[in-house]
Coordinates of C-alpha atoms in Angstrom, one line a residue:
X1 CA 20.3 -53.0 71.4
X2 CA 20.9 -49.2 71.9
X3 CA 20.0 -46.5 69.5
X4 CA 23.4 -45.9 68.6
X5 CA 23.8 -49.4 67.6
X6 CA 20.8 -49.1 65.4
X7 CA 22.3 -46.4 63.6
X8 CA 25.5 -48.2 62.9
X9 CA 25.7 -49.5 59.5
X10 CA 25.9 -53.2 59.0
X11 CA 29.0 -54.8 57.8
X12 CA 29.6 -56.5 54.5
X13 CA 29.3 -59.7 56.0
X14 CA 25.9 -59.0 57.5
X15 CA 24.6 -58.0 54.1
X16 CA 25.8 -60.9 52.4
X17 CA 27.7 -59.4 49.8
X18 CA 31.4 -58.2 49.2
X19 CA 31.9 -55.0 47.2
X20 CA 35.2 -55.8 45.1
X21 CA 37.6 -53.0 44.4
X22 CA 36.5 -52.9 40.7
X23 CA 32.9 -53.4 40.1
X24 CA 31.0 -54.1 36.9
X25 CA 28.1 -52.0 35.5
X26 CA 26.6 -55.4 34.4
X27 CA 26.5 -56.8 37.9
X28 CA 23.2 -58.1 39.4
X29 CA 22.0 -55.5 42.0
X30 CA 21.7 -56.5 45.4
X31 CA 18.2 -57.8 46.1
X32 CA 17.3 -58.7 42.6
X33 CA 16.9 -62.4 41.9
X34 CA 17.6 -63.7 38.4
X35 CA 15.4 -66.1 36.9
X36 CA 16.3 -69.6 37.4
X37 CA 17.5 -71.7 34.3
X38 CA 18.2 -68.5 32.1
X39 CA 22.1 -68.7 31.3
X40 CA 23.3 -66.1 28.9
X41 CA 26.5 -67.2 27.1
X42 CA 29.5 -65.1 27.6
X43 CA 29.7 -64.4 23.7
X44 CA 26.7 -64.1 21.4
X45 CA 26.4 -63.7 17.8
X46 CA 24.0 -61.2 16.0
X47 CA 23.6 -64.1 13.3
X48 CA 22.2 -66.4 16.0
X49 CA 18.8 -67.9 15.1
X50 CA 16.3 -66.3 17.4
X51 CA 14.5 -68.2 20.0
X52 CA 11.1 -69.7 18.7
X53 CA 12.2 -69.7 15.0
X54 CA 11.8 -73.2 13.4
X55 CA 14.5 -73.7 10.7
X56 CA 14.1 -77.5 10.5
X57 CA 12.0 -77.1 7.3
X58 CA 14.0 -75.8 4.4
X59 CA 12.8 -73.1 2.4
X60 CA 10.7 -73.7 -0.7
X61 CA 13.3 -72.1 -3.2
X62 CA 16.5 -71.6 -1.3
X63 CA 18.8 -69.0 -2.8
X64 CA 22.2 -70.3 -3.4
X65 CA 25.1 -68.6 -1.7
X66 CA 27.0 -66.0 -4.0
X67 CA 29.0 -63.0 -4.1
X68 CA 27.7 -59.6 -3.8
X69 CA 27.7 -59.0 -7.3
X70 CA 25.6 -62.0 -8.3
X71 CA 22.3 -61.2 -10.0
X72 CA 19.4 -61.4 -7.6
X73 CA 16.8 -64.1 -8.2
X74 CA 14.1 -61.6 -8.7
X75 CA 16.0 -59.9 -11.5
X76 CA 14.8 -60.5 -15.0
X77 CA 16.9 -59.2 -17.8
X78 CA 14.0 -59.0 -20.2
X79 CA 11.7 -56.8 -18.0
X80 CA 14.4 -55.1 -15.9
X81 CA 13.1 -52.3 -13.6
X82 CA 14.0 -48.6 -14.1
X83 CA 16.2 -48.7 -11.0
X84 CA 19.0 -50.5 -12.6
X85 CA 21.3 -49.1 -15.1
X86 CA 20.7 -50.2 -18.7
X87 CA 23.4 -52.0 -20.5
X88 CA 23.9 -49.0 -22.7
X89 CA 24.4 -46.6 -20.0
X90 CA 22.6 -43.8 -18.8
X91 CA 21.7 -41.2 -21.5
X92 CA 23.4 -38.0 -21.5
X93 CA 21.3 -34.9 -21.3
X94 CA 20.7 -33.4 -24.6
X95 CA 21.1 -29.5 -24.6
X96 CA 20.4 -28.5 -28.3
X97 CA 21.9 -25.3 -29.6
X98 CA 18.8 -24.2 -31.7
X99 CA 17.1 -23.1 -28.5
X100 CA 17.5 -19.8 -26.6
X101 CA 20.3 -19.9 -24.0
X102 CA 17.8 -18.9 -21.2
X103 CA 16.2 -22.4 -21.5
X104 CA 19.5 -24.3 -21.7
X105 CA 21.0 -22.4 -18.7
X106 CA 17.7 -22.7 -16.8
X107 CA 17.8 -26.5 -17.4
X108 CA 21.1 -27.1 -16.1
X109 CA 20.4 -24.8 -13.0
X110 CA 17.7 -27.2 -12.1
X111 CA 19.8 -30.2 -12.3
X112 CA 22.3 -31.3 -9.3
X113 CA 25.7 -30.3 -9.9
X114 CA 27.0 -33.8 -10.4
X115 CA 24.6 -34.5 -13.1
X116 CA 25.3 -31.4 -15.1
X117 CA 27.1 -32.2 -18.6
X118 CA 30.6 -30.9 -18.6
X119 CA 31.1 -27.8 -20.8
X120 CA 32.9 -28.5 -24.0
X121 CA 36.3 -26.9 -24.7
X122 CA 35.9 -24.0 -26.9
X123 CA 38.0 -21.2 -28.4
X124 CA 37.3 -19.0 -25.3
X125 CA 39.2 -21.4 -23.0
X126 CA 42.6 -20.0 -22.6
X127 CA 45.8 -22.0 -22.0
X128 CA 46.0 -23.1 -18.4
X129 CA 42.4 -22.4 -17.9
X130 CA 40.3 -19.2 -17.4
X131 CA 41.2 -16.6 -14.7
X132 CA 38.5 -17.5 -12.1
X133 CA 38.5 -14.1 -10.3
X134 CA 38.0 -12.1 -13.6
X135 CA 35.3 -14.6 -14.8
X136 CA 33.4 -14.2 -11.6
X137 CA 33.8 -10.3 -11.8
X138 CA 32.5 -10.3 -15.4
X139 CA 29.6 -12.5 -14.3
X140 CA 28.7 -10.3 -11.5
X141 CA 28.8 -7.1 -13.6
X142 CA 26.5 -8.6 -16.1
X143 CA 24.0 -9.8 -13.5
X144 CA 24.1 -6.3 -11.8
X145 CA 23.0 -4.6 -15.1
X146 CA 20.3 -7.2 -15.7
X147 CA 18.9 -7.0 -12.0
X148 CA 19.1 -3.2 -12.1
X149 CA 17.4 -3.1 -15.4
X150 CA 14.3 -4.9 -13.9
X151 CA 14.8 -8.5 -15.0
X152 CA 13.7 -11.3 -13.0
X153 CA 15.8 -13.1 -10.5
X154 CA 15.6 -16.4 -12.5
X155 CA 16.5 -15.0 -15.6
X156 CA 19.5 -13.2 -13.9
X157 CA 20.7 -16.5 -12.5
X158 CA 20.6 -18.0 -15.9
X159 CA 22.7 -15.4 -17.4
X160 CA 25.3 -15.6 -14.7
X161 CA 25.6 -19.3 -15.1
X162 CA 25.7 -18.9 -18.8
X163 CA 28.8 -16.7 -18.5
X164 CA 30.5 -18.8 -16.1
X165 CA 30.0 -22.0 -18.1
X166 CA 31.0 -20.3 -21.4
X167 CA 34.5 -20.0 -19.6
X168 CA 34.6 -23.6 -18.5
X169 CA 33.4 -23.0 -14.8
X170 CA 30.6 -25.6 -14.6
X171 CA 30.6 -25.9 -11.0
X172 CA 29.0 -22.7 -10.1
X173 CA 26.1 -21.6 -7.9
X174 CA 24.8 -18.1 -8.6
X175 CA 22.5 -16.6 -5.9
X176 CA 20.2 -13.4 -6.5
X177 CA 18.4 -11.3 -4.4
X178 CA 16.9 -7.8 -4.4
X179 CA 20.1 -6.1 -3.8
X180 CA 22.8 -8.7 -3.6
X181 CA 24.5 -10.9 -6.0
X182 CA 26.8 -13.7 -5.2
X183 CA 28.3 -16.6 -7.0
X184 CA 30.5 -19.5 -5.9
X185 CA 32.9 -21.8 -7.8
X186 CA 34.3 -25.0 -6.5
X187 CA 37.0 -26.5 -8.8
X188 CA 36.6 -29.9 -7.2
X189 CA 35.5 -31.7 -3.9
X190 CA 38.9 -31.3 -2.4
X191 CA 39.7 -27.7 -3.4
X192 CA 38.6 -24.5 -1.6
X193 CA 35.6 -22.8 -3.3
X194 CA 36.0 -19.1 -4.6
X195 CA 33.1 -16.8 -3.7
X196 CA 32.6 -13.3 -5.0
X197 CA 29.6 -10.8 -4.4
X198 CA 28.3 -7.6 -5.8
X199 CA 25.8 -5.2 -4.2
X200 CA 23.0 -3.2 -6.6
X201 CA 22.9 0.1 -5.3
X202 CA 21.1 2.1 -8.1
X203 CA 18.5 1.0 -10.6
X204 CA 17.9 2.6 -14.0
X205 CA 15.2 1.6 -16.4
X206 CA 17.1 1.2 -19.8
X207 CA 15.8 -1.8 -21.8
X208 CA 18.2 -0.8 -24.8
X209 CA 21.3 -1.6 -22.4
X210 CA 19.2 -4.7 -21.2
X211 CA 18.9 -6.0 -24.8
X212 CA 22.6 -5.3 -25.2
X213 CA 23.5 -7.3 -22.2
X214 CA 21.4 -10.3 -23.5
X215 CA 23.1 -10.2 -26.8
X216 CA 26.4 -10.2 -25.0
X217 CA 25.3 -13.3 -23.0
X218 CA 24.1 -14.9 -26.1
X219 CA 27.3 -14.3 -27.9
X220 CA 29.2 -15.8 -24.7
X221 CA 26.9 -18.8 -24.8
X222 CA 27.6 -19.7 -28.4
X223 CA 30.4 -22.3 -28.6
X224 CA 31.4 -21.1 -31.9
X225 CA 32.1 -17.6 -31.0
X226 CA 35.8 -16.4 -30.4
X227 CA 34.8 -13.8 -27.8
X228 CA 37.6 -13.5 -25.3
X229 CA 37.5 -12.3 -21.8
X230 CA 39.0 -9.0 -22.8
X231 CA 36.5 -8.5 -25.6
X232 CA 33.7 -9.0 -23.1
X233 CA 34.9 -6.6 -20.7
X234 CA 35.5 -4.0 -23.6
X235 CA 31.6 -4.6 -24.8
X236 CA 30.3 -4.3 -21.1
X237 CA 32.3 -0.9 -20.5
X238 CA 30.6 0.5 -23.9
X239 CA 27.3 -0.5 -22.7
X240 CA 27.9 1.5 -19.5
X241 CA 29.1 4.5 -21.3
X242 CA 26.6 4.6 -24.1
X243 CA 23.9 7.4 -23.4
X244 CA 20.2 6.7 -23.4
X245 CA 18.4 6.3 -26.8
X246 CA 16.1 9.2 -25.9
X247 CA 16.7 12.5 -24.4
X248 CA 15.0 14.0 -21.5
X249 CA 12.5 16.2 -23.5
X250 CA 11.5 13.2 -25.4
X251 CA 10.8 11.4 -22.4
X252 CA 8.6 14.3 -20.9
X253 CA 6.7 14.4 -24.1
X254 CA 6.0 10.8 -24.0
X255 CA 4.8 10.8 -20.5
X256 CA 2.3 13.7 -21.6
X257 CA 1.2 11.6 -24.5
X258 CA 0.6 8.5 -22.4
X259 CA -1.5 10.4 -19.9
X260 CA -3.6 11.8 -22.9
X261 CA -4.1 8.4 -24.4
X262 CA -5.0 6.9 -21.0
X263 CA -7.6 9.7 -20.5
X264 CA -9.1 8.8 -23.9
X265 CA -9.5 5.2 -22.9
X266 CA -11.7 6.2 -19.9
X267 CA -14.0 8.5 -22.0
X268 CA -12.2 11.7 -22.4
X269 CA -12.4 14.1 -25.4
X270 CA -9.8 16.2 -27.0
X271 CA -9.7 18.9 -24.3
X272 CA -9.3 16.1 -21.7
X273 CA -6.3 14.7 -23.6
X274 CA -4.5 18.1 -23.5
X275 CA -5.1 18.7 -19.9
X276 CA -4.0 15.3 -18.8
X277 CA -0.9 15.6 -21.1
X278 CA -0.1 19.0 -19.4
X279 CA -0.5 17.7 -15.9
X280 CA 1.6 14.7 -16.5
X281 CA 4.6 16.8 -18.3
X282 CA 4.4 19.2 -15.4
X283 CA 4.6 16.3 -12.7
X284 CA 7.3 14.7 -14.9
X285 CA 9.6 17.7 -14.7
X286 CA 8.8 18.2 -11.0
X287 CA 10.0 14.6 -10.4
X288 CA 13.2 15.3 -12.3
X289 CA 13.9 18.3 -10.2
X290 CA 13.5 16.3 -7.0
X291 CA 15.7 13.5 -8.4
X292 CA 18.6 16.0 -9.1
X293 CA 18.3 17.3 -5.5
X294 CA 18.8 13.6 -4.4
X295 CA 15.3 13.1 -2.9
X296 CA 14.3 9.5 -2.6
X297 CA 11.8 7.8 -5.2
X298 CA 8.8 8.0 -2.7
X299 CA 8.9 11.9 -2.8
X300 CA 9.5 11.9 -6.4
X301 CA 6.2 9.8 -6.9
X302 CA 4.4 12.1 -4.4
X303 CA 5.4 15.3 -6.2
X304 CA 4.7 13.9 -9.5
X305 CA 1.2 12.8 -8.6
X306 CA 0.3 16.4 -7.5
X307 CA -0.1 18.4 -10.9
X308 CA -2.5 16.0 -12.6
X309 CA -4.7 15.9 -9.6
X310 CA -4.4 19.7 -9.1
X311 CA -5.3 20.4 -12.8
X312 CA -8.5 18.1 -12.5
X313 CA -9.4 19.8 -9.3
X314 CA -8.8 23.4 -10.8
X315 CA -11.0 22.5 -13.9
X316 CA -13.8 21.4 -11.5
X317 CA -13.6 24.5 -9.3
X318 CA -13.7 26.7 -12.4
X319 CA -16.9 24.9 -13.4
X320 CA -15.3 23.8 -16.7
X321 CA -17.6 21.3 -18.5
X322 CA -15.0 18.6 -18.6
X323 CA -14.5 15.1 -16.9
X324 CA -12.0 16.0 -14.3
X325 CA -11.8 12.3 -13.2
X326 CA -10.5 11.5 -16.6
X327 CA -7.7 14.1 -16.5
X328 CA -6.7 12.7 -13.0
X329 CA -6.9 9.2 -14.0
X330 CA -4.9 9.8 -17.2
X331 CA -2.1 11.5 -15.1
X332 CA -1.9 8.5 -12.8
X333 CA -1.3 6.0 -15.5
X334 CA 2.2 7.3 -16.1
X335 CA 3.1 6.7 -12.4
X336 CA 1.7 3.3 -11.6
X337 CA 4.7 0.9 -11.2
X338 CA 3.4 -1.9 -13.5
X339 CA 7.1 -3.0 -14.4
X340 CA 8.2 -3.6 -10.7
X341 CA 4.8 -5.3 -9.9
X342 CA 5.1 -7.7 -12.8
X343 CA 8.8 -8.5 -11.9
X344 CA 7.8 -9.1 -8.2
X345 CA 5.0 -11.4 -8.9
X346 CA 7.2 -13.2 -11.4
X347 CA 9.8 -13.9 -8.8
X348 CA 7.3 -15.0 -6.2
X349 CA 5.8 -17.6 -8.8
X350 CA 9.2 -18.8 -9.9
X351 CA 10.2 -19.6 -6.0
X352 CA 12.5 -16.4 -5.3
X353 CA 10.5 -15.3 -2.5
X354 CA 12.9 -13.0 -0.7
X355 CA 13.3 -10.9 -4.0
X356 CA 9.6 -11.0 -4.7
X357 CA 8.9 -9.6 -1.2
X358 CA 11.5 -6.8 -1.7
X359 CA 10.0 -5.8 -5.0
X360 CA 6.4 -6.0 -3.7
X361 CA 7.5 -3.7 -0.8
X362 CA 9.0 -1.2 -3.3
X363 CA 5.7 -1.3 -5.3
X364 CA 3.8 -0.6 -2.1
X365 CA 6.1 2.3 -1.2
X366 CA 5.9 3.8 -4.6
X367 CA 2.0 3.5 -4.6
X368 CA 1.8 5.0 -1.2
X369 CA 3.7 8.1 -2.4
X370 CA 1.2 8.3 -5.3
X371 CA -1.6 8.1 -2.8
X372 CA -0.2 10.7 -0.5
X373 CA 0.3 13.2 -3.4
X374 CA -3.2 12.7 -4.8
X375 CA -4.9 12.9 -1.3
X376 CA -3.2 16.1 -0.4
X377 CA -4.7 17.8 -3.5
X378 CA -8.0 16.1 -3.2
X379 CA -8.3 17.3 0.4
X380 CA -7.7 20.8 -0.6
X381 CA -10.2 20.4 -3.4
X382 CA -13.0 19.2 -1.4
X383 CA -12.5 22.0 1.2
X384 CA -12.5 24.5 -1.7
X385 CA -15.8 23.2 -2.9
X386 CA -14.9 20.9 -5.9
X387 CA -17.8 18.8 -6.9
X388 CA -16.0 15.4 -7.1
X389 CA -18.2 12.4 -7.2
X390 CA -16.5 9.2 -6.1
X391 CA -19.7 7.1 -7.3
X392 CA -19.6 8.4 -10.8
X393 CA -18.3 5.8 -13.3
X394 CA -16.0 6.8 -16.0
X395 CA -17.5 6.5 -19.5
X396 CA -16.2 4.6 -22.3
X397 CA -15.6 5.9 -25.9
X398 CA -18.5 4.6 -28.2
X399 CA -15.9 4.3 -31.0
X400 CA -13.8 1.2 -30.7
X401 CA -11.3 2.4 -33.2
X402 CA -10.5 5.4 -31.1
X403 CA -9.9 3.1 -28.2
X404 CA -7.7 0.8 -30.1
X405 CA -5.6 3.8 -31.3
X406 CA -5.4 5.2 -27.9
X407 CA -4.2 2.0 -26.4
X408 CA -1.5 1.5 -29.1
X409 CA -0.3 5.2 -28.5
X410 CA -0.4 4.5 -24.6
X411 CA 2.0 1.3 -25.3
X412 CA 4.1 3.2 -27.7
X413 CA 4.8 6.1 -25.3
X414 CA 5.4 3.6 -22.4
X415 CA 8.1 1.9 -24.6
X416 CA 9.9 5.2 -25.1
X417 CA 9.6 5.9 -21.4
X418 CA 11.4 2.4 -20.8
X419 CA 14.1 3.4 -23.2
X420 CA 13.4 0.5 -25.5
X421 CA 15.3 -0.1 -28.9
X422 CA 13.5 1.5 -31.8
X423 CA 13.2 -2.0 -33.3
X424 CA 11.0 -3.2 -30.5
X425 CA 8.8 -0.3 -30.3
X426 CA 6.6 -1.4 -33.2
X427 CA 6.1 -5.0 -31.8
X428 CA 5.2 -3.9 -28.4
X429 CA 2.8 -1.3 -29.8
X430 CA 1.0 -4.1 -31.6
X431 CA 1.1 -6.3 -28.5
X432 CA -0.6 -3.5 -26.6
X433 CA -3.5 -3.0 -29.3
X434 CA -4.1 -6.8 -29.1
X435 CA -4.3 -6.6 -25.3
X436 CA -7.0 -3.9 -25.3
X437 CA -8.8 -5.6 -28.1
X438 CA -9.1 -8.9 -26.1
X439 CA -10.0 -6.9 -23.0
X440 CA -12.7 -4.8 -24.6
X441 CA -14.3 -7.9 -26.2
X442 CA -14.5 -9.8 -23.3
X443 CA -15.7 -7.1 -20.8
X444 CA -18.1 -5.1 -23.1
X445 CA -19.8 -7.4 -25.4
X446 CA -19.1 -10.5 -23.5
X447 CA -19.9 -9.1 -20.0
X448 CA -16.9 -10.8 -18.2
X449 CA -15.7 -9.2 -15.1
X450 CA -12.9 -6.6 -15.3
X451 CA -10.3 -8.9 -13.4
X452 CA -11.0 -11.9 -15.5
X453 CA -10.9 -10.0 -18.7
X454 CA -7.6 -8.3 -17.6
X455 CA -6.1 -11.6 -16.6
X456 CA -7.0 -13.3 -20.2
X457 CA -5.4 -10.1 -22.0
X458 CA -2.3 -10.1 -19.8
X459 CA -1.9 -13.8 -20.5
X460 CA -1.9 -13.2 -24.3
X461 CA 0.5 -10.3 -23.7
X462 CA 3.0 -12.6 -21.8
X463 CA 2.6 -15.3 -24.6
X464 CA 3.2 -13.0 -27.4
X465 CA 6.1 -11.3 -25.5
X466 CA 7.7 -14.6 -24.8
X467 CA 7.3 -15.8 -28.4
X468 CA 8.9 -12.5 -29.9
X469 CA 11.6 -12.8 -27.4
X470 CA 12.5 -16.4 -28.4
X471 CA 12.4 -15.3 -32.1
X472 CA 14.9 -12.6 -31.4
X473 CA 16.9 -14.4 -28.6
X474 CA 16.4 -11.6 -26.3
X475 CA 14.6 -10.6 -23.1
X476 CA 10.9 -10.8 -22.9
X477 CA 10.6 -7.6 -20.9
X478 CA 10.6 -5.1 -23.9
X479 CA 7.8 -7.0 -25.5
X480 CA 5.6 -7.2 -22.4
X481 CA 6.1 -4.5 -19.9
X482 CA 4.8 -1.7 -22.0
X483 CA 2.0 -3.7 -23.7
X484 CA 0.3 -4.0 -20.3
X485 CA 0.1 -0.2 -20.0
X486 CA -3.6 0.0 -21.2
X487 CA -4.6 -2.5 -18.6
X488 CA -3.3 -0.7 -15.6
X489 CA -5.9 0.1 -12.9
X490 CA -5.7 3.8 -13.0
X491 CA -9.5 4.7 -12.5
X492 CA -9.9 2.3 -9.7
X493 CA -7.0 3.9 -7.8
X494 CA -8.3 7.4 -8.4
X495 CA -11.9 6.6 -7.3
X496 CA -10.6 4.9 -4.2
X497 CA -8.4 7.9 -3.2
X498 CA -11.4 10.3 -3.9
X499 CA -13.7 8.3 -1.6
X500 CA -11.1 8.3 1.2
X501 CA -10.6 12.1 0.8
X502 CA -14.4 12.6 1.1
X503 CA -14.5 10.5 4.4
X504 CA -16.2 7.5 2.6
X505 CA -13.4 5.1 3.9
X506 CA -15.4 1.9 3.2
X507 CA -16.0 2.7 -0.5
X508 CA -12.4 3.8 -0.9
X509 CA -10.9 0.6 0.4
X510 CA -13.2 -1.5 -1.8
X511 CA -12.2 0.5 -4.8
X512 CA -8.5 0.1 -3.9
X513 CA -8.9 -3.5 -3.3
X514 CA -10.3 -3.8 -6.9
X515 CA -7.2 -1.8 -8.1
X516 CA -5.1 -4.3 -6.4
X517 CA -7.0 -7.2 -7.8
X518 CA -6.5 -5.9 -11.3
X519 CA -2.8 -5.4 -10.7
X520 CA -2.3 -9.0 -9.5
X521 CA -4.4 -10.3 -12.5
X522 CA -1.9 -8.4 -14.9
X523 CA 1.1 -9.9 -13.1
X524 CA -0.2 -13.4 -12.8
X525 CA -1.5 -13.3 -16.3
X526 CA 1.7 -12.0 -17.8
X527 CA 3.7 -14.7 -15.9
X528 CA 1.1 -17.5 -16.8
X529 CA 1.4 -16.5 -20.6
X530 CA 5.1 -16.9 -20.3
X531 CA 5.0 -20.2 -18.6
X532 CA 2.5 -21.5 -21.2
X533 CA 4.8 -20.9 -24.1
X534 CA 7.7 -22.7 -22.2
X535 CA 5.2 -25.6 -21.6
X536 CA 4.3 -26.3 -25.2
X537 CA 7.5 -25.3 -26.8
X538 CA 10.4 -27.7 -26.9
X539 CA 12.7 -27.4 -23.6
X540 CA 16.2 -29.1 -23.9
X541 CA 16.7 -32.0 -21.6
X542 CA 13.0 -32.7 -21.1
X543 CA 13.3 -36.3 -22.3
X544 CA 16.1 -37.0 -19.9
X545 CA 16.5 -36.1 -16.2
X546 CA 16.3 -32.3 -16.4
X547 CA 13.0 -30.8 -17.8
X548 CA 11.6 -28.1 -15.5
X549 CA 11.7 -29.6 -12.1
X550 CA 9.7 -27.8 -9.4
X551 CA 8.8 -28.6 -5.8
X552 CA 5.8 -30.6 -5.1
X553 CA 3.9 -28.4 -2.5
X554 CA 0.3 -29.4 -3.2
X555 CA -0.4 -30.2 0.4
X556 CA 1.0 -27.4 2.2
X557 CA 4.1 -28.8 3.5

């Protein structure tokens, strides 16, 4: 046979197979031998008894054939498992009206949309249903005022949901981030949702306006109120037009008194009180000037931190027998962003991590601004021969009564700076005095570490603040923010910056780490005190399916 004949393909007859025009993908390939004796039927059933299963012996207790609605043989009516619906039906979630609206709205927000009880038809429901776009617009405006005033993201969401629900929009989902508010309403599963959003561009601290917004939401949440949509818009417009309760010169004087009281807490005398007050008031005026020129807050804090530090350095260079460290520390107390820190940690602990990250980043920028301002002055002071000792410990007043009075004065002036209502200033002043008494008792006679003492005192501040807010059906911020003023880490911050200015970076970083630890102890303590009050007080719906549901993240996944 020639080579060409070898390359010639064999015919179908030679291979013994014939390729039909239409072949099946289930055909046995050429060269594969099927096992003998195995014949599969053309049509098989999925209910066919498998090979090897002996069904000749009947079951011990055969189950009679019945319908899909027949009772299972394992079911006992007397001892019915919880998975079956009881004969009386599923109990309705009980949302009592004698608790703050924050708890009621927070309870429903944590429930699935399908399980939320439908809102009752009230006098606010207009004929033909509420105007959905206007209700959503009112909701976003209220949420904007709350978020701009420093309220936590969870409370802002609860307030937005309360406004929508008061007008019959129960299938709402509010969403709050650091600068963006959005809300979505879907009338039913077959209708298109309506979504609206609003951006928060400017933040202003005014706790009087914050309390007024909370009162408006409380009135809207009351099913017996007759507050229409137009009336709610009118009250909201009045809140925006109202001036701050304290003029600018009062705020400047309050910042000076705050710095003077803080200097007394760290061992200063009357002369130190006056010097710290003058430095803080000068820094406040310079910050106002920068704000009027449109400079960002970073530069405002940088400028405001310079006068107290410059005054302390000047007293040291002039060889005046005075504690310059107490003057500088007192001036820093009015600048430390305790309010933003507490709000940021609270958002992180309640699960709003994006908002918490943004708030904490804001705190970091403001703190860096303070650091830059103080370091500039300290570098000049060191070069001029100022004898500033970073290892010197600030003394404490040997008169506890003086310390308690100074702490109460600090909380009072802090409340004025936050533009609080006059009715809340007394309560927050007493709360600040209690915080310092607890801290002093644990740290000085008890010998407890400053961080642990600060955490316990801040926890009591949060607990009492939450109880006072529940009593008045208002926000807890006016009762807690100013009360933590005496606990702020001003001295640790100053000594850390001074050590860095003198090229002792290791000691400076250790002192700044202590300041950060104290700040975190304050924030976590305040939040823990608030949560403890909610834990032991009655929460609506706890006996049913709602309660306070939280994600189980105890294993890191």
